[in-house]
mmCIF file of C-alpha atoms and ligand atoms in Angstrom:
data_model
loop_
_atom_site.group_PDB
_atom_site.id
_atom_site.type_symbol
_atom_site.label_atom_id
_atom_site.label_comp_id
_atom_site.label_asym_id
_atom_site.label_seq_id
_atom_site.Cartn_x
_atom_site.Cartn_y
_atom_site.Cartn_z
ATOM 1 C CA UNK I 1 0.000 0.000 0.000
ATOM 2 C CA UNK I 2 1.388 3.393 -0.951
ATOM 3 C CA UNK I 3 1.204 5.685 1.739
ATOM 4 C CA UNK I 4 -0.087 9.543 1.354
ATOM 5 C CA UNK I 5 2.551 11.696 2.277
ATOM 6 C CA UNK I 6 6.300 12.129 1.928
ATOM 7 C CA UNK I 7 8.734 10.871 4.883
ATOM 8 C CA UNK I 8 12.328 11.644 5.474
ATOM 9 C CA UNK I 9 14.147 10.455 7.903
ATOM 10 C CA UNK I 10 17.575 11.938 9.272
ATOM 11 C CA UNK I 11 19.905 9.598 11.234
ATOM 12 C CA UNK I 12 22.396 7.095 12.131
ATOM 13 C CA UNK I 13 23.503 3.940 10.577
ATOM 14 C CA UNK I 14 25.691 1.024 12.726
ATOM 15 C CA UNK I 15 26.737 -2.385 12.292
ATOM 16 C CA UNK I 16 25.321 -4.364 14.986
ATOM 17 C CA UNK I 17 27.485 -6.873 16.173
ATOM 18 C CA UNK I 18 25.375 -8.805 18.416
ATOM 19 C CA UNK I 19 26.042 -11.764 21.424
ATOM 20 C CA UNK I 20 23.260 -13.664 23.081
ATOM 21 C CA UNK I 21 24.619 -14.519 26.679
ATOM 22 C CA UNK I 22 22.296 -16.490 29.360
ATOM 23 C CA UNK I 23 22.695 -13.369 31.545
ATOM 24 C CA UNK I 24 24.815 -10.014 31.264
ATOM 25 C CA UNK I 25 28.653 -10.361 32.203
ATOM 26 C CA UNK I 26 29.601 -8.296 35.527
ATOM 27 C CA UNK I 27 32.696 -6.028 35.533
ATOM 28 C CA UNK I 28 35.648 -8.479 35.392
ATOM 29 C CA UNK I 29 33.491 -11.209 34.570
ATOM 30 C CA UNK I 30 33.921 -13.238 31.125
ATOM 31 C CA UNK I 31 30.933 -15.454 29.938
ATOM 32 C CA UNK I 32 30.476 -17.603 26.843
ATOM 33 C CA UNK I 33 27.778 -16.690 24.318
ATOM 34 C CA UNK I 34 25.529 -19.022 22.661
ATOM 35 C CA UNK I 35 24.787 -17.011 19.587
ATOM 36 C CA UNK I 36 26.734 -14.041 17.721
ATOM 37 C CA UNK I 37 25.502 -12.224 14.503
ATOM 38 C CA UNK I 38 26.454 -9.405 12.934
ATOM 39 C CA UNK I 39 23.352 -7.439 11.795
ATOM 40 C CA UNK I 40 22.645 -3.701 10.357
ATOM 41 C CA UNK I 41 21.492 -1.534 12.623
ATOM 42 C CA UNK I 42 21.147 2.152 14.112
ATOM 43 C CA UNK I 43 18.681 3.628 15.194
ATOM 44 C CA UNK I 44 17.782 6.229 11.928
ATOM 45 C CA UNK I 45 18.341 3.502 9.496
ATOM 46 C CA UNK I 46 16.234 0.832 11.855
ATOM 47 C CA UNK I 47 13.325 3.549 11.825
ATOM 48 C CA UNK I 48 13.730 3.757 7.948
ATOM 49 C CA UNK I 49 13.685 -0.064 7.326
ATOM 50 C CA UNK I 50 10.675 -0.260 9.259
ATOM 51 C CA UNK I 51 8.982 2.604 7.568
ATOM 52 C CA UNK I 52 10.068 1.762 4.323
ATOM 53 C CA UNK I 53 8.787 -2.001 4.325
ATOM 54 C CA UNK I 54 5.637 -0.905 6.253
ATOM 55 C CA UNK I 55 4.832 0.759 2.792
ATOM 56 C CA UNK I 56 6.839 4.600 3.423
ATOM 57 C CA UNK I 57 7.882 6.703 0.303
ATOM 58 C CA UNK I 58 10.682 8.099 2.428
ATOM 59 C CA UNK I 59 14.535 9.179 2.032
ATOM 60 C CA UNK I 60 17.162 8.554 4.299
ATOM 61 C CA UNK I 61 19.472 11.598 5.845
ATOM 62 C CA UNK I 62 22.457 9.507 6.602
ATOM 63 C CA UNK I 63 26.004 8.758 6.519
ATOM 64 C CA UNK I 64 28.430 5.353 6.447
ATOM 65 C CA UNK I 65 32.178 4.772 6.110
ATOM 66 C CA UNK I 66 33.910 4.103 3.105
ATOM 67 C CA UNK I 67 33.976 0.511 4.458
ATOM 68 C CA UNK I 68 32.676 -2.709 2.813
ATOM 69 C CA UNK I 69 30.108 -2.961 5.199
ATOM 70 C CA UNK I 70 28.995 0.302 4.740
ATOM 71 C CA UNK I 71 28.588 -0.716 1.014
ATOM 72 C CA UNK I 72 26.620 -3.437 1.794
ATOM 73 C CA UNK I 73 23.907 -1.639 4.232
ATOM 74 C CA UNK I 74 23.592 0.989 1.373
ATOM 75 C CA UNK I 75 22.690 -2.093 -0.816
ATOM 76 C CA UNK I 76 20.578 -3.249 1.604
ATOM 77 C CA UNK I 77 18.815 0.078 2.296
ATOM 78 C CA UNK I 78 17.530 0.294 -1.396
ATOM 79 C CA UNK I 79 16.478 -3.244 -1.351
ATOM 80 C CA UNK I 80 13.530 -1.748 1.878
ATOM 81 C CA UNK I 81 12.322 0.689 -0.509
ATOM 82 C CA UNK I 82 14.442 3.840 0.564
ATOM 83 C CA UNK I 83 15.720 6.597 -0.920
ATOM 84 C CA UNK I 84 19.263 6.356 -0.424
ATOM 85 C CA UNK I 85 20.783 9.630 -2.500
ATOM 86 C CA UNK I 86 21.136 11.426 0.598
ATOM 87 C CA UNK I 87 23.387 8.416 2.188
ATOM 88 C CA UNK I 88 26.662 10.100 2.184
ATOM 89 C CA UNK I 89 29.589 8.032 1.857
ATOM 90 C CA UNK I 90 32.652 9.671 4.402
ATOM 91 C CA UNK I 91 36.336 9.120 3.142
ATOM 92 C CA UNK I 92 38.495 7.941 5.766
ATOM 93 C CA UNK I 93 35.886 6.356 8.059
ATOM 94 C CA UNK I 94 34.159 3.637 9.520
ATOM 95 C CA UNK I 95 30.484 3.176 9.456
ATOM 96 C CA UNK I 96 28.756 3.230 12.684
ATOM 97 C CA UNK I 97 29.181 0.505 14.919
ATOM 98 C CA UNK I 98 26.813 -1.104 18.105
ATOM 99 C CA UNK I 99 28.409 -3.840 20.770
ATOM 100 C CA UNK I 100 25.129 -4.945 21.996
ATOM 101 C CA UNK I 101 24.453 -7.977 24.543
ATOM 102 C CA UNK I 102 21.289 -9.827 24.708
ATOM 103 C CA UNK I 103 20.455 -11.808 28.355
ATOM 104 C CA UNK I 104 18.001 -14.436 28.206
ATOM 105 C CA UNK I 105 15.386 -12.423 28.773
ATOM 106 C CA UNK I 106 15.739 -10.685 25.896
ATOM 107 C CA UNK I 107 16.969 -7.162 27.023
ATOM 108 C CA UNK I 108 20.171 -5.650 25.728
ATOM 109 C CA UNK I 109 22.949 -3.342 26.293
ATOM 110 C CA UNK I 110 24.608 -1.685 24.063
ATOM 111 C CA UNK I 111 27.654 0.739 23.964
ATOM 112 C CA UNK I 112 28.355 2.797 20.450
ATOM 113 C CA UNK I 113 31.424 4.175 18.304
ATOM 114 C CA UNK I 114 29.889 6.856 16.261
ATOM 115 C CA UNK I 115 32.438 6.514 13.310
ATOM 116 C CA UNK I 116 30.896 7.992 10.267
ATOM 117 C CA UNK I 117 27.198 9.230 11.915
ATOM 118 C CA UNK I 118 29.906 12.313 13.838
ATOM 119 C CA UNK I 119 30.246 13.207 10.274
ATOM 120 C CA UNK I 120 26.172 13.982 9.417
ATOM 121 C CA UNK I 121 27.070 17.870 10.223
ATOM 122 C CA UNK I 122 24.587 21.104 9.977
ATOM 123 C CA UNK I 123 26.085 21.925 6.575
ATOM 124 C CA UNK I 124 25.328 17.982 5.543
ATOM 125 C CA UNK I 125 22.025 18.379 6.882
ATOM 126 C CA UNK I 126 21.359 21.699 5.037
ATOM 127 C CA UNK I 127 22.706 20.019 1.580
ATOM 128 C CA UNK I 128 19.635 18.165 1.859
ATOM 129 C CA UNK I 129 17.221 21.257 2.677
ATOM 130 C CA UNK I 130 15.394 20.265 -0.140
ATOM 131 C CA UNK I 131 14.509 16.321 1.068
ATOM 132 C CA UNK I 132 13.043 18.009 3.770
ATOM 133 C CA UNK I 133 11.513 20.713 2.493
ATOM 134 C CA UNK I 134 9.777 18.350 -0.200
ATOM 135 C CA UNK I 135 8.764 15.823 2.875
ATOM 136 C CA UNK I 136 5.321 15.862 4.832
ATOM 137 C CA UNK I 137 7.362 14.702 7.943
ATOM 138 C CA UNK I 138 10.722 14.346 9.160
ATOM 139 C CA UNK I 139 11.513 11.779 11.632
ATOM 140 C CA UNK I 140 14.762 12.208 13.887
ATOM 141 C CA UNK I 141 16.577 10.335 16.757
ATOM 142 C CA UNK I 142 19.410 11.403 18.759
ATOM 143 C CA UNK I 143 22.493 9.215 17.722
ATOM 144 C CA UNK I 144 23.539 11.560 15.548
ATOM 145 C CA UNK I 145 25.016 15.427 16.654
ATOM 146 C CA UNK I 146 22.458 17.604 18.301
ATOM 147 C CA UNK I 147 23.018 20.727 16.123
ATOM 148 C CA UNK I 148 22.597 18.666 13.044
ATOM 149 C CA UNK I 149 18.989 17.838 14.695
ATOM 150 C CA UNK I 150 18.421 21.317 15.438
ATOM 151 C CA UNK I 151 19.798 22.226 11.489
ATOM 152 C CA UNK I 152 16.826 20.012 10.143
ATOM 153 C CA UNK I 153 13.804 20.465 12.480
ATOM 154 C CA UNK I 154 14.686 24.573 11.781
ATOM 155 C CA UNK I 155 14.361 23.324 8.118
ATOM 156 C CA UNK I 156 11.371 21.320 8.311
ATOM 157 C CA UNK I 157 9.973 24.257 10.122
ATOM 158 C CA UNK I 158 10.022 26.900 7.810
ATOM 159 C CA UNK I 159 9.126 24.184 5.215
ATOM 160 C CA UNK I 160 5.685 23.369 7.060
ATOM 161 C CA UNK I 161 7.108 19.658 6.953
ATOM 162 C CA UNK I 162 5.799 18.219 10.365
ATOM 163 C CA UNK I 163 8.707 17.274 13.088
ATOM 164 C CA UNK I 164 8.717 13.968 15.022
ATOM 165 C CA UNK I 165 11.570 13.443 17.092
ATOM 166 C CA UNK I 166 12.408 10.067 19.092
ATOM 167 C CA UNK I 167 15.000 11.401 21.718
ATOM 168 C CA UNK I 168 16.499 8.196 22.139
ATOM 169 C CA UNK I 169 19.042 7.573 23.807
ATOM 170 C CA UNK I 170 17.954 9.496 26.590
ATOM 171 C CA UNK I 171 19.891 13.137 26.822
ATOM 172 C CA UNK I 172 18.058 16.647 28.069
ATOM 173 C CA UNK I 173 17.267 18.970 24.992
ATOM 174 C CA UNK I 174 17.141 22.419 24.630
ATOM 175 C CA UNK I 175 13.631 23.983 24.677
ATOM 176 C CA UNK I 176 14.734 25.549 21.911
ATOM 177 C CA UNK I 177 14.805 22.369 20.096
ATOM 178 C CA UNK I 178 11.646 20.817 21.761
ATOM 179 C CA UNK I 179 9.732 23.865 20.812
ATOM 180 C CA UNK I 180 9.816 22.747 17.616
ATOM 181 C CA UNK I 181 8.579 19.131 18.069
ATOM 182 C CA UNK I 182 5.402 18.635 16.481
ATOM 183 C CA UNK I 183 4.994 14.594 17.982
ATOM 184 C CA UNK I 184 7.806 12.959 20.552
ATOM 185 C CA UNK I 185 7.951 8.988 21.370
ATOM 186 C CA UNK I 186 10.393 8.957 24.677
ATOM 187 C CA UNK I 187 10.530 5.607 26.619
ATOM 188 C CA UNK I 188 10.057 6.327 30.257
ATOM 189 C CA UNK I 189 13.951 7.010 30.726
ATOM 190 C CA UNK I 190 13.910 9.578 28.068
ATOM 191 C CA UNK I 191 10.805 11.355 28.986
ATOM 192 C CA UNK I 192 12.773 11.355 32.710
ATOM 193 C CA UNK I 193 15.351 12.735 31.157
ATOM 194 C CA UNK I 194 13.552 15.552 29.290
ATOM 195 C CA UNK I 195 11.174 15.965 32.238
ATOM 196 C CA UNK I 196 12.722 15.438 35.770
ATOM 197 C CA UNK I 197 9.513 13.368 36.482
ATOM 198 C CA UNK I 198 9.884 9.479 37.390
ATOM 199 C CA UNK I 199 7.409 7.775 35.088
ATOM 200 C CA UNK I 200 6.700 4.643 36.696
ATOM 201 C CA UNK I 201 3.050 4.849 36.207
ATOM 202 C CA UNK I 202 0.242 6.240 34.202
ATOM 203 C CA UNK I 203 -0.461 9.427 36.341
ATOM 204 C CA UNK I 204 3.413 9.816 36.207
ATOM 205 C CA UNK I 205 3.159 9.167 32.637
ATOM 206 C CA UNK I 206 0.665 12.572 31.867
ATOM 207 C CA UNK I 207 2.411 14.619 34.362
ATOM 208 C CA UNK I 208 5.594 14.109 31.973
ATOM 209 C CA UNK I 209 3.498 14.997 28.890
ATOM 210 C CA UNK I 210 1.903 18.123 30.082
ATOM 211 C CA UNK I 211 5.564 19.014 30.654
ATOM 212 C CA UNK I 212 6.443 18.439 27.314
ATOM 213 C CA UNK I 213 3.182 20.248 26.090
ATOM 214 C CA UNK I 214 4.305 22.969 28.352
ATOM 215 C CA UNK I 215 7.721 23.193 26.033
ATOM 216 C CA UNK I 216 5.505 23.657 22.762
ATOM 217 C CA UNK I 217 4.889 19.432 21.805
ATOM 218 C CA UNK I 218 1.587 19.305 20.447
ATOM 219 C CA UNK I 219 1.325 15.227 21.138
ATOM 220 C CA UNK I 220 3.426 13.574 23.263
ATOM 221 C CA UNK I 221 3.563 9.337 23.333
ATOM 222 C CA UNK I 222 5.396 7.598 26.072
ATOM 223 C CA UNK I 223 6.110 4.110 25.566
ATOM 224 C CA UNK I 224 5.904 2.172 28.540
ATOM 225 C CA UNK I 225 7.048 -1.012 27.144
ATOM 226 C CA UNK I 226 5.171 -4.576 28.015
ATOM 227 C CA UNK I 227 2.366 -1.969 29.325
ATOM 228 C CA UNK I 228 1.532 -0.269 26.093
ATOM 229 C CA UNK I 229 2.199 3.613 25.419
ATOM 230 C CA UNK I 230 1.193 6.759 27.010
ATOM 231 C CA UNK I 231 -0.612 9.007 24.106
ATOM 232 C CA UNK I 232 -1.418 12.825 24.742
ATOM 233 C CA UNK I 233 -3.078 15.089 22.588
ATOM 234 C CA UNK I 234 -4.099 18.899 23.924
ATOM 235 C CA UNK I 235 -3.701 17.751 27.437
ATOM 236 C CA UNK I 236 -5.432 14.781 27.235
ATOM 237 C CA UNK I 237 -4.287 11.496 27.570
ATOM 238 C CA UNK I 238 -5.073 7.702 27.353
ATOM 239 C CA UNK I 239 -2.805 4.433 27.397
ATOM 240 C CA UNK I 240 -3.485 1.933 25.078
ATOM 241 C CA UNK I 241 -1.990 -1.566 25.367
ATOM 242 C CA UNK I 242 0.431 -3.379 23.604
ATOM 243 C CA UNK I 243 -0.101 -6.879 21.961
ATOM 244 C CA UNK I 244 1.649 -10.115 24.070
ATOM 245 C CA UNK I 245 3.959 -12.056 21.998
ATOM 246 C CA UNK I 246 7.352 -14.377 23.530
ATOM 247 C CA UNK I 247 9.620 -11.861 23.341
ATOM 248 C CA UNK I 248 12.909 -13.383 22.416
ATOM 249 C CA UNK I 249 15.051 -9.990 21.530
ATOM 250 C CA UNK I 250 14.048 -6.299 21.699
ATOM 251 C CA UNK I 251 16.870 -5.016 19.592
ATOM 252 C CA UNK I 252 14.931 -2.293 17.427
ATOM 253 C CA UNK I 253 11.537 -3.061 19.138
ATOM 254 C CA UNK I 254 11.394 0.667 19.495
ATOM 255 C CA UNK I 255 12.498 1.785 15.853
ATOM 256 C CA UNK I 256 9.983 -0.749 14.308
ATOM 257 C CA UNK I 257 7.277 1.036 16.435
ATOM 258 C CA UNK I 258 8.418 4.569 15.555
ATOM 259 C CA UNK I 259 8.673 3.932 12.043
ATOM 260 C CA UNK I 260 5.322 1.764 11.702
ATOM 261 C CA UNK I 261 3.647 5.108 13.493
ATOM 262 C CA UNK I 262 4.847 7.519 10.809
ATOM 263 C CA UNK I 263 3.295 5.444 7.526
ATOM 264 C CA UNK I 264 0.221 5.160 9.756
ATOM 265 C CA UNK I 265 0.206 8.578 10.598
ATOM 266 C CA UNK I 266 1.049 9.918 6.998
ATOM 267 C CA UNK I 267 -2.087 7.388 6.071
ATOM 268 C CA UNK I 268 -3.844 9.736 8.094
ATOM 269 C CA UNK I 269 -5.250 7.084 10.466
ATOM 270 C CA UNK I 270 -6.457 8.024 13.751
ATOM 271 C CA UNK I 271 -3.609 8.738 16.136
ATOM 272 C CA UNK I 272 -5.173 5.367 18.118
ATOM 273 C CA UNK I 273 -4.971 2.933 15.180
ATOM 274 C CA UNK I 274 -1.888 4.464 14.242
ATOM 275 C CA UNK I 275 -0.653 3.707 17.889
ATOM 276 C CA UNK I 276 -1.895 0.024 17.069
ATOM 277 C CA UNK I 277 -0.761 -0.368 13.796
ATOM 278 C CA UNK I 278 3.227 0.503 15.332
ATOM 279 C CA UNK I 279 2.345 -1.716 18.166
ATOM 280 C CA UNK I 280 1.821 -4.600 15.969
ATOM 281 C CA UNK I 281 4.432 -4.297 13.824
ATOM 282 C CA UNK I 282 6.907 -3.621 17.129
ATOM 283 C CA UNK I 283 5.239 -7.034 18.443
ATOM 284 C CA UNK I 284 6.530 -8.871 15.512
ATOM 285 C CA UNK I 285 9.670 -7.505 15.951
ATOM 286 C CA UNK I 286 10.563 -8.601 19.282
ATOM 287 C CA UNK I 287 9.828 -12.418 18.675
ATOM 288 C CA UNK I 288 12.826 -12.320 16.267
ATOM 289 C CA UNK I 289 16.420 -11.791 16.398
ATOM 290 C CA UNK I 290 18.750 -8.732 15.367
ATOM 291 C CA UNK I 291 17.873 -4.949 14.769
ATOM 292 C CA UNK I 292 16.945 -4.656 11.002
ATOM 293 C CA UNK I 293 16.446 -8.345 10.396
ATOM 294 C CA UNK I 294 13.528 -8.250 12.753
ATOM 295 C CA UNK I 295 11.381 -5.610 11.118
ATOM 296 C CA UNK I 296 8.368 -6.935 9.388
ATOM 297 C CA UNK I 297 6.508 -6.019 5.945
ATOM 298 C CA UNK I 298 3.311 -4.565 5.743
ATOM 299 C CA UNK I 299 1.882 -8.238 4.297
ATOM 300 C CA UNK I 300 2.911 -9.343 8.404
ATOM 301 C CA UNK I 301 1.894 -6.047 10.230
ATOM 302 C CA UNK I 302 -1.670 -6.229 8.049
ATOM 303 C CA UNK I 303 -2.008 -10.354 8.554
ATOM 304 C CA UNK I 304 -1.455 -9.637 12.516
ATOM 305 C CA UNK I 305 -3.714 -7.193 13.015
ATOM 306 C CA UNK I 306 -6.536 -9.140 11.451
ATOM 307 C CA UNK I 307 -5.774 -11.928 13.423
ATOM 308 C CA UNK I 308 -6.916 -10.354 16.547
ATOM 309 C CA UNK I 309 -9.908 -9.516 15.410
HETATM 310 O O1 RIB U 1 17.661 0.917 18.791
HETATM 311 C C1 RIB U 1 18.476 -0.185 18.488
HETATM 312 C C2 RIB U 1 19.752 0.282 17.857
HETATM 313 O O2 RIB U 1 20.469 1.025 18.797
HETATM 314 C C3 RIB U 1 20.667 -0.813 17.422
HETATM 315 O O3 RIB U 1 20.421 -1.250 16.117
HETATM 316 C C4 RIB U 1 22.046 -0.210 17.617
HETATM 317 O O4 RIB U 1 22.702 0.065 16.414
HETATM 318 C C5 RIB U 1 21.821 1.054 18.418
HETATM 319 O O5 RIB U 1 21.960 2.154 17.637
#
């Protein structure tokens, strides 16, 4: 299905190189995996797979070493139905790259070299003024630099191209930047992060969105994980529930969600079934291994979705 509007999407790109442990090693502590892939990842090119094979017309803001493996996630990016001419290719460096352990549980950990997503710069970002200005919405995270966020949203901005910014990982922003948020997706440590306020329920939840309100966000949705996500619109807010699946690896489970939201969104769909649509297509993700290797088509999301009916 072709979706309505334009998307681009500005951020990072990483190779994820991934180790399934029975439980997380402690400092000084050396412990065997059972399972070790290398997978693409990052959190802006994870959002654009998962918009992109959710049905997206989108381009990608991004950048990745002069590396084979770089190469090969370019290749890989066109092959999800993205845009790719505003991939720029850095002399000299190394794409992106993610350690990340998985526990048996599921959850991860994961420490980052930037390596070529340090090089996606304000005057990068404004080479591509006209992506944006030509987009409907512009969808951001925070793993690449802050004034290079702050160089597109000003863009999309004076484009009327809406802003949606998922401020992961968790880091304080300027109001000046959140000011010109149209829609923000924080987990519960980011919106603590942006807000002060402990979310640990749903009361918590809104008192951390009218914060964000206060700061100019017109809707605010908190993810809560297993519990669903916080959604607030003008001051009003609701949670609605996630779908239960075996979760066997979460890696991306929040970048399938944010990019399943924007096609739903740009399909105009109610901000609810939007909410649904991204929590069915994040659902599928977490029951299989490895960032982009987990993010469904919109055959899967679509076949889910009627099967809880
Ligand atoms: O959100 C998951 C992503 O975070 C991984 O793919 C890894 O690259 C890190 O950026």
């Amino acid at each position: 299905m072709a979706t309505h509007g334009k998307l681009a999407v500005l951020g990072s790109i990483n190779a994820d190189h991934i180790l399934n442990l029975p439980a997380f090693p402690r400092p000084g502590e050396t412990l065997q995996g059972d399972h070790y892939q290398v997978a693409f990842g990052g959190k802006g090119a994870n959002q654009a797979v998962a918009a992109g094979r959710a049905g997206a017309q989108l381009s990608f803001i991004a950048c990745v070493g002069d590396d084979a493996i770089g190469e090969r996630i370019r290749q890989q990016l066109v092959q999800d139905k993205i845009d790719t001419a505003p991939v720029s290719v850095i002399a000299g460096e190394a794409t992106g790259v993610a350690l990340i352990f998985v526990n048996a549980e599921g959850e991860n950990v994961i420490g980052i070299y930037p390596g070529a997503n340090a090089a996606l710069t304000p005057e990068r970002v404004r080479a591509q003024q006209a992506t944006i200005a030509d987009a409907d919405a512009l969808l951001m995270q925070l793993e690449t630099p802050l004034e290079s966020v702050m160089a597109a949203a000003k863009i999309a901005r004076a484009h009327g191209t809406q802003v949606i910014v998922n401020p992961a990982p968790a880091c304080a922003l300027p109001d000046s930047l959140l000011a010109m948020i149209d829609v923000i997706t924080p987990n519960e440590t980011e919106a603590e992060a942006l807000t002060g306020v402990r979310v640990d329920s749903d009361e918590k939840a809104a008192e951390a969105a009218q914060i964000l309100h206060h700061k100019g966000i017109g809707r605010v949705l908190i993810t809560l994980g297993s519990r669903g996500v916080w959604f607030s619109e003008q001051g009003r807010g609701e949670r609605i529930a996630g779908f239960r699946v075996k979760a066997v690896d979460t890696i991306a489970a929040g970048d399938t969600f944010n990019g399943a939201l924007l096609v739903a969104l740009l399909e105009q769909q109610p901000l609810p079934a939007a909410i649904r649509f991204a929590h069915a297509a994040a659902a599928i993700a977490v029951t299989r291994r490895g960032a982009q290797p987990s993010v469904p088509w919109r055959e899967e999301i679509d076949r889910f979705l009627a099967a809880q009916e």
